[in-house]
PDB file of C-alpha atoms in Angstrom:
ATOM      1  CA  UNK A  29     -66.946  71.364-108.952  1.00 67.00           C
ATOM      2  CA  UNK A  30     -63.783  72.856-107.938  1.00 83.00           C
ATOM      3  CA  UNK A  31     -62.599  69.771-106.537  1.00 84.00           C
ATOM      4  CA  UNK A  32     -63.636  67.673-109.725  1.00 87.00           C
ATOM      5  CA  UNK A  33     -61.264  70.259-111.445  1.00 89.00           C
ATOM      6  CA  UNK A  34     -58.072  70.636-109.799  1.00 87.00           C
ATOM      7  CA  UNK A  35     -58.678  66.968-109.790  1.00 88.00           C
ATOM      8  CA  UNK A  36     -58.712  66.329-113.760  1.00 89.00           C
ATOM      9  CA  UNK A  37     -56.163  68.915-113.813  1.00 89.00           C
ATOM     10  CA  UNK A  38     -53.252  67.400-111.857  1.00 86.00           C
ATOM     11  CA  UNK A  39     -54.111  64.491-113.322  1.00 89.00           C
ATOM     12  CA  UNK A  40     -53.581  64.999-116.905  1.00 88.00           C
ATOM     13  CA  UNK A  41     -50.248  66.888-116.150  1.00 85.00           C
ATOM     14  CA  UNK A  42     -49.089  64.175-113.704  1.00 83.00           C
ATOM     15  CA  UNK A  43     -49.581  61.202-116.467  1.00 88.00           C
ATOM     16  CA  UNK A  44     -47.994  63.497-119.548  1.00 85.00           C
ATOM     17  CA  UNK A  45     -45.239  63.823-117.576  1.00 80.00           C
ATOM     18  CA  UNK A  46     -42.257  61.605-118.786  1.00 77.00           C
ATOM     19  CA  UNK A  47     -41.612  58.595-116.863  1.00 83.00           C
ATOM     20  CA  UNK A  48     -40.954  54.773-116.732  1.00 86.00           C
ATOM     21  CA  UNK A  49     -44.509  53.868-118.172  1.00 90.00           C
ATOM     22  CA  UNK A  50     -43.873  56.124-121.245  1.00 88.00           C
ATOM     23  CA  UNK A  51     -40.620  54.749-121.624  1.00 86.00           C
ATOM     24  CA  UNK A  52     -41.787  51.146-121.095  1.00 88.00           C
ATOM     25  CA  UNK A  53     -45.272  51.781-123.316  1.00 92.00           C
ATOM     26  CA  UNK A  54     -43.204  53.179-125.926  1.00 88.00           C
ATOM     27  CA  UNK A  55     -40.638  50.374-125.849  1.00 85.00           C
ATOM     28  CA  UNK A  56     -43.047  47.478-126.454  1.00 88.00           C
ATOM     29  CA  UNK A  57     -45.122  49.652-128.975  1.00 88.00           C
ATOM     30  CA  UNK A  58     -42.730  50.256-131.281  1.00 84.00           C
ATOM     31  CA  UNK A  59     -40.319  46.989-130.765  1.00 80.00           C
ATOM     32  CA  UNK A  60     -42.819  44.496-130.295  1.00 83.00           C
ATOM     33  CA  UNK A  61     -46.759  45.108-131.249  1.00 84.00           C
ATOM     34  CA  UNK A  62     -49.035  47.580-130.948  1.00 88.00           C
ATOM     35  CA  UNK A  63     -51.190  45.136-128.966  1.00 91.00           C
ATOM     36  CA  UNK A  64     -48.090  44.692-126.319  1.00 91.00           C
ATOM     37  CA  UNK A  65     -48.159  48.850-126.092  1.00 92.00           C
ATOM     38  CA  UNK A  66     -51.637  49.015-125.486  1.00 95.00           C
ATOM     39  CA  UNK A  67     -51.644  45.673-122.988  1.00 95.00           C
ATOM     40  CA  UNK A  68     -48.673  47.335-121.210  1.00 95.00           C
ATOM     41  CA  UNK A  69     -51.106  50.676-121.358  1.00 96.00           C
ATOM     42  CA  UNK A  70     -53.674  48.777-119.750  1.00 96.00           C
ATOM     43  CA  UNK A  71     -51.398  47.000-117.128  1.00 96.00           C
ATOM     44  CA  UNK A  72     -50.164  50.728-115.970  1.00 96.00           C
ATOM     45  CA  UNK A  73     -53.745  51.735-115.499  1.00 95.00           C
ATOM     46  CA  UNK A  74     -54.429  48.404-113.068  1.00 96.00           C
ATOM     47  CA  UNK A  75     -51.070  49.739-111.105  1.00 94.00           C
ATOM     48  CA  UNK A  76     -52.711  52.701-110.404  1.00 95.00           C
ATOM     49  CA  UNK A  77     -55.864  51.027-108.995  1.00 95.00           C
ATOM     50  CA  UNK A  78     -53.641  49.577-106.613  1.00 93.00           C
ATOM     51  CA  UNK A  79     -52.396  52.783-105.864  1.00 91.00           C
ATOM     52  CA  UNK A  80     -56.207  54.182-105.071  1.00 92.00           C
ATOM     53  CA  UNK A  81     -56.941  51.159-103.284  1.00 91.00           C
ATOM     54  CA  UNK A  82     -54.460  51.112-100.445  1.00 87.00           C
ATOM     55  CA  UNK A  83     -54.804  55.369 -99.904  1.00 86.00           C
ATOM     56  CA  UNK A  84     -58.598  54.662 -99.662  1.00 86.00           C
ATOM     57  CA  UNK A  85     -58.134  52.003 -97.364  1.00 82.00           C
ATOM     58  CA  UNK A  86     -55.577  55.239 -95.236  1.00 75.00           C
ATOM     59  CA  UNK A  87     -52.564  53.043 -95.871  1.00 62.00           C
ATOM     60  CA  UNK A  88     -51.382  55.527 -98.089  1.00 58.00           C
ATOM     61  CA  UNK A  89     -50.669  57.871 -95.186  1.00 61.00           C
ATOM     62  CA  UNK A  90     -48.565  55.157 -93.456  1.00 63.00           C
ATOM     63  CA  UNK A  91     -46.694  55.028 -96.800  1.00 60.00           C
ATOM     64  CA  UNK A  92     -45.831  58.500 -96.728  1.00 60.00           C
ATOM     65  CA  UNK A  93     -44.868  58.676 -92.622  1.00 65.00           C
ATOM     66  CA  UNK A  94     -43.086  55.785 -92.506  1.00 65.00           C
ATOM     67  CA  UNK A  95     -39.411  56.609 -93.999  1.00 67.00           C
ATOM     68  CA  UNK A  96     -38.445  52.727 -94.063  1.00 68.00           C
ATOM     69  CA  UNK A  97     -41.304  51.406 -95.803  1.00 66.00           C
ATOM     70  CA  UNK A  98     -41.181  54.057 -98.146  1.00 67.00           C
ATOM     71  CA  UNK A  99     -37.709  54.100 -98.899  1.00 70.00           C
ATOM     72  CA  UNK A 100     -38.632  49.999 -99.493  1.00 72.00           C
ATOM     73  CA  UNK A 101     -40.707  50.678-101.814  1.00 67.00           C
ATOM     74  CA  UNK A 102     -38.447  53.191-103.939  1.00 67.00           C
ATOM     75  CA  UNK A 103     -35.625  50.648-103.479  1.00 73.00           C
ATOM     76  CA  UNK A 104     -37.709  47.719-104.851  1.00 72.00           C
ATOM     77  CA  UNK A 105     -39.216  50.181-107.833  1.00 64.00           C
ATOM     78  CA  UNK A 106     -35.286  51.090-108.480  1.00 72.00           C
ATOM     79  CA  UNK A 107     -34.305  47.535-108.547  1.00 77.00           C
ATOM     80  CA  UNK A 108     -37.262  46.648-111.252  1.00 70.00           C
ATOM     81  CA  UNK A 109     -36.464  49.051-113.369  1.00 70.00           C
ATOM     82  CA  UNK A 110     -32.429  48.660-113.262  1.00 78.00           C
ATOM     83  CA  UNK A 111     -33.097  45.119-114.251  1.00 75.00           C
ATOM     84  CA  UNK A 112     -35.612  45.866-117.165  1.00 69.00           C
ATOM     85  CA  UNK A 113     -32.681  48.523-118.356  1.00 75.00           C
ATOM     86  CA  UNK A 114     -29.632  45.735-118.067  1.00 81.00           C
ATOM     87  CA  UNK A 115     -31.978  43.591-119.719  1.00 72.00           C
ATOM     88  CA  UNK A 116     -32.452  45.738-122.833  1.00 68.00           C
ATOM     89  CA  UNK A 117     -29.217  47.451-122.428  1.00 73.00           C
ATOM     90  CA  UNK A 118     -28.242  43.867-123.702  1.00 71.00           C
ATOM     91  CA  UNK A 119     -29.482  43.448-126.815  1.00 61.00           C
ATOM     92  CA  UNK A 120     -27.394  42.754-129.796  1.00 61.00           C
ATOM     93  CA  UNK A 121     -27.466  44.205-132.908  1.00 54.00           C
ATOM     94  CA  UNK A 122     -29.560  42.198-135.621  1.00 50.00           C
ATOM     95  CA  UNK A 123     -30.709  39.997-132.516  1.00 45.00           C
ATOM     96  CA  UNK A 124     -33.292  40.086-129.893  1.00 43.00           C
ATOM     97  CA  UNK A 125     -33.610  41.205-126.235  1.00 40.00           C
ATOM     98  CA  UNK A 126     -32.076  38.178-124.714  1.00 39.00           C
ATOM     99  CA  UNK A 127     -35.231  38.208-121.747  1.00 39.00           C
ATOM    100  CA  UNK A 128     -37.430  35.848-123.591  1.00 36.00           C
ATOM    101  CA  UNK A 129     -40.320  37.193-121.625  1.00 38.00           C
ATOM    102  CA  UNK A 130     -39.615  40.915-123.215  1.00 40.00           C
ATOM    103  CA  UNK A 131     -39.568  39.409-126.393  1.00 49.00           C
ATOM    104  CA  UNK A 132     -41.311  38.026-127.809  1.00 66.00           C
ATOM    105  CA  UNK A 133     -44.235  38.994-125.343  1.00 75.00           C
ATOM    106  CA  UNK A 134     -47.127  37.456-124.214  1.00 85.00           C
ATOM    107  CA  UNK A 135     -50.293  38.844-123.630  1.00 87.00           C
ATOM    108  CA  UNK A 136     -50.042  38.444-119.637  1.00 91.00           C
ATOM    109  CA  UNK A 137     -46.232  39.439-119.941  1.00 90.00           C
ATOM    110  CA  UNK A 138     -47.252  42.791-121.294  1.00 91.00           C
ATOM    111  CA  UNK A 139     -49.559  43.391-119.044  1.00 94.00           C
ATOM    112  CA  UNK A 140     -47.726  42.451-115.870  1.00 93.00           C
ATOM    113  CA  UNK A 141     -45.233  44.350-117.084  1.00 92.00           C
ATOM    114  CA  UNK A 142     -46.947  47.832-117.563  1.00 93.00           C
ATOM    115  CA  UNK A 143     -48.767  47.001-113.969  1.00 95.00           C
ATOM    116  CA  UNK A 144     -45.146  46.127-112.551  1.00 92.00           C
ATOM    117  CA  UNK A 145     -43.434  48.982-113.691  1.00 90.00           C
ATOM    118  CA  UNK A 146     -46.588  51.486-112.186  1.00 92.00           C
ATOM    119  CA  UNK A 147     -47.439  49.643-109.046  1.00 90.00           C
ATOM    120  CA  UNK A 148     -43.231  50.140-108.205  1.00 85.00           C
ATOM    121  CA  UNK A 149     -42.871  53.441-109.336  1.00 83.00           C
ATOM    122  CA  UNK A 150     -43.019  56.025-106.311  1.00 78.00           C
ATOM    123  CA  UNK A 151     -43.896  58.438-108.105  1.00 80.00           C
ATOM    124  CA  UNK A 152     -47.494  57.733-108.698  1.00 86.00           C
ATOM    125  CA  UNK A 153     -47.905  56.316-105.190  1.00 83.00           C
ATOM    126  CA  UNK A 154     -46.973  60.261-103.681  1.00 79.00           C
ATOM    127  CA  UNK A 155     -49.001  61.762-106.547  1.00 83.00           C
ATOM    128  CA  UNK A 156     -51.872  59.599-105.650  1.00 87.00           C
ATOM    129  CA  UNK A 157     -51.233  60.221-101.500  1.00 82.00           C
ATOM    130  CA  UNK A 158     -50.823  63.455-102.417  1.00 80.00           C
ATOM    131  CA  UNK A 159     -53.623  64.346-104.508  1.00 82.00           C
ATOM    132  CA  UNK A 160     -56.130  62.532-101.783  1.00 81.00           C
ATOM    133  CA  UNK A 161     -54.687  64.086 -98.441  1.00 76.00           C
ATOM    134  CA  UNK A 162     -54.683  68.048 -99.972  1.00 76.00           C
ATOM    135  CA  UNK A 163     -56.975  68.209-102.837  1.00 79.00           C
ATOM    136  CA  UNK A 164     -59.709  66.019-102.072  1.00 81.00           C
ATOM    137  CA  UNK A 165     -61.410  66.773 -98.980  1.00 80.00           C
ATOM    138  CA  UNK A 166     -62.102  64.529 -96.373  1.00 73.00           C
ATOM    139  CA  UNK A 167     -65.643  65.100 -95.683  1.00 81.00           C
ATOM    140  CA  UNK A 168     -66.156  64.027 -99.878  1.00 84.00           C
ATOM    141  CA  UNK A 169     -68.221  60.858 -99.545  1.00 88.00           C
ATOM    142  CA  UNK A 170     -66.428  57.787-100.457  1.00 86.00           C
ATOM    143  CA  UNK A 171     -68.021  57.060-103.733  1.00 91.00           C
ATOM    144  CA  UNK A 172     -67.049  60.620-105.250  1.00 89.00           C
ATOM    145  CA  UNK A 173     -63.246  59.643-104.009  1.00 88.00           C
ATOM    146  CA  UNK A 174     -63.911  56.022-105.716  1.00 91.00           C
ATOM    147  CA  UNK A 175     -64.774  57.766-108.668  1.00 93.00           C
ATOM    148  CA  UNK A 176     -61.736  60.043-108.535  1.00 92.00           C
ATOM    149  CA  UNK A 177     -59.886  57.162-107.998  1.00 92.00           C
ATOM    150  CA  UNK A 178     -60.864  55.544-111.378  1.00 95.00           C
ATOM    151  CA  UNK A 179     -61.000  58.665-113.292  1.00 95.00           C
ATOM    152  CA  UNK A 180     -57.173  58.796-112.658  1.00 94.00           C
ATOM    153  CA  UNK A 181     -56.874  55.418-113.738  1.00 95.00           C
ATOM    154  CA  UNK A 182     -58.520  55.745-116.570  1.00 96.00           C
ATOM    155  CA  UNK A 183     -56.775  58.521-117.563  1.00 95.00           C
ATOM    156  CA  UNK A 184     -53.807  56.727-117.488  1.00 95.00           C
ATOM    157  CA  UNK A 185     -55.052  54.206-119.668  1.00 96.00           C
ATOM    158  CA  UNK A 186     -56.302  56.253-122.495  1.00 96.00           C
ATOM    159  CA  UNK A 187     -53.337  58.465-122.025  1.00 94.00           C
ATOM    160  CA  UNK A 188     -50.594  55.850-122.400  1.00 94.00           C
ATOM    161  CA  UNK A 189     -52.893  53.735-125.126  1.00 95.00           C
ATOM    162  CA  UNK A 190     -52.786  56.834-127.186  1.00 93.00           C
ATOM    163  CA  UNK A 191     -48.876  56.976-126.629  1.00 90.00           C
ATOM    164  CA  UNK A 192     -49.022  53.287-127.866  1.00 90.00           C
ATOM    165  CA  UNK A 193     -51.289  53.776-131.122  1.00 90.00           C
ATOM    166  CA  UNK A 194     -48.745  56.572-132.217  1.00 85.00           C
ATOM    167  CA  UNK A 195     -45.321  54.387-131.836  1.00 81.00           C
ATOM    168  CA  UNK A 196     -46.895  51.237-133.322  1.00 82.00           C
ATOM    169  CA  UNK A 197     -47.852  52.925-136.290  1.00 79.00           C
ATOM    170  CA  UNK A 198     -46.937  51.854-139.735  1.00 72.00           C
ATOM    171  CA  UNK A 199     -44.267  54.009-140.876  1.00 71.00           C
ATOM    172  CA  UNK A 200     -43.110  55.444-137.120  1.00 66.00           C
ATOM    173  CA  UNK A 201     -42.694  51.690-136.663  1.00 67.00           C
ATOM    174  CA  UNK A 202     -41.076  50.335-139.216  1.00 66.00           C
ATOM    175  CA  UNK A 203     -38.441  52.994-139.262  1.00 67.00           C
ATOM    176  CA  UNK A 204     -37.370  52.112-135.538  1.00 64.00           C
ATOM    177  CA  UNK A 205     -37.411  48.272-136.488  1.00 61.00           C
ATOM    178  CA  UNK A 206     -34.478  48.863-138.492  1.00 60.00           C
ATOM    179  CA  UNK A 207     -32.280  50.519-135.988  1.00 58.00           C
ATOM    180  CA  UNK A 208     -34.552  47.713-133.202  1.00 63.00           C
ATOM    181  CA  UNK A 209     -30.919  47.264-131.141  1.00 63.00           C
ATOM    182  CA  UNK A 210     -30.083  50.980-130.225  1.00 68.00           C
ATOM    183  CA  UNK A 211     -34.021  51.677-129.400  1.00 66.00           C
ATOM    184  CA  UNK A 212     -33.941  49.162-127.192  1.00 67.00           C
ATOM    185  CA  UNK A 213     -30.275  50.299-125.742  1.00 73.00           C
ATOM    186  CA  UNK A 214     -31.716  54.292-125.273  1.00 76.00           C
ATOM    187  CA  UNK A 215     -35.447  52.905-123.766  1.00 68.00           C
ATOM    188  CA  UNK A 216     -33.036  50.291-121.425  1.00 73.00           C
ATOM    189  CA  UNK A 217     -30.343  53.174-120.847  1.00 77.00           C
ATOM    190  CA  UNK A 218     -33.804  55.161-119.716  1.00 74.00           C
ATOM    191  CA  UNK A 219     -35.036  52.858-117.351  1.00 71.00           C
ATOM    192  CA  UNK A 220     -31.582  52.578-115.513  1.00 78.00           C
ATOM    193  CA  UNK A 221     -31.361  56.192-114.907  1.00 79.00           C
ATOM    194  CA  UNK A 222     -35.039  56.109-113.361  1.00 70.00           C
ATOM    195  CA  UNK A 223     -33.701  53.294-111.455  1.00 71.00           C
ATOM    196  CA  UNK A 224     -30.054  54.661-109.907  1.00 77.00           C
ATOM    197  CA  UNK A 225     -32.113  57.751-109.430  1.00 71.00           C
ATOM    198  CA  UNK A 226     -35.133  56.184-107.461  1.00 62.00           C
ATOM    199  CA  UNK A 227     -32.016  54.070-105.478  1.00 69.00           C
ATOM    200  CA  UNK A 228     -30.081  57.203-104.250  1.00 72.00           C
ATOM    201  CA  UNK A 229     -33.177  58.880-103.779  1.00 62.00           C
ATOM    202  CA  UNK A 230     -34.229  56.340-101.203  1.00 53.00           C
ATOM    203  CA  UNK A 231     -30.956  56.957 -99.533  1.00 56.00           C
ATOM    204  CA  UNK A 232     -30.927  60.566 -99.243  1.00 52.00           C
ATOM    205  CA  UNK A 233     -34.339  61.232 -97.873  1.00 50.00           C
TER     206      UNK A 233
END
């Protein structure tokens, strides 16, 4: 029970914490649909099953003891998100993002990109590592940790679609549609800080 606990616990603080999926679920919810938002919300929560996967499987602890290969993957996450930023950062007033596959977006767009941005972003892989190497004990059989596992990812799901039901609503919406250019600059401007700080983070540990 303990366990189960400090489990939910960490996780609900971990996903409320501000991040590229907020920014990116609260992009598309109140720029494009509130379907995209809640795809994108969907997409995040299949990232993190990747996430759960490869720990279970004790490649997560390579991950975290191999410098390289996890400076690799911070690099790669840092070079996503600097392009989603440019990409946004480029949008002209009256006008649309110039990425045809931000905007408009498809159904599979939406979610591969709320699955992209997770499944890159370091920051869930060490809270994931993390949570399963020092909370979770090792002698808890491996369909509690499976369960764990999706509880997180579920979390994440309902947490973000929530975040995407309040952008996309009527009036919160329509309001941000009028000034669409300079949300999408702030939300781009956003994602390019996460990435330059991912990059020099990869260099400096």
């Amino acid at each position: 029970m303990t366990e189960l606990l400090a489990v939910i616990t960490i996780t609900i603080f971990a996903v409320i914490s501000p991040g590229p999926d907020f920014a990116m679920v609260s992009r598309n919810s109140l720029l494009l649909s509130r379907r995209a938002g809640l795809l994108t919300a969907f997409g995040i929560g299949l990232g993190v099953l990747v996430h759960v996967s490869y720990t279970l499987l004790g490649v997560g602890v390579l991950i975290q003891q191999s410098l390289w290969l996890f400076n690799a993957i911070k690099l790669a996450g840092a070079v996503y998100l600097i392009w989603l930023g440019i990409k946004m950062l480029r949008t002209k007033a009256g006008g649309t993002v110039t990425d045809t596959r931000l905007a408009p977006l498809s159904d599979a767009g939406a979610l591969r990109t709320g699955f992209l941005t997770n499944v890159l972003n370091p920051k869930t892989s060490v809270f994931i590592v993390s949570m399963f190497m020092q909370v979770i004990k090792p002698e808890t059989p491996l369909i509690a940790q499976i369960g764990y596992g999706l509880f997180i990812s579920v979390a994440h799901m309902v947490w973000f679609s929530l975040v995407g039901l309040c952008f996309s609503a009527g009036r919160v919406r329509d309001r941000f549609l009028a000034v669409r250019h300079r949300v999408d600059r702030i939300f781009g401007g956003l994602l390019v800080i996460f990435g330059v700080l991912l990059a020099v983070a990869s260099r400096t540990r």
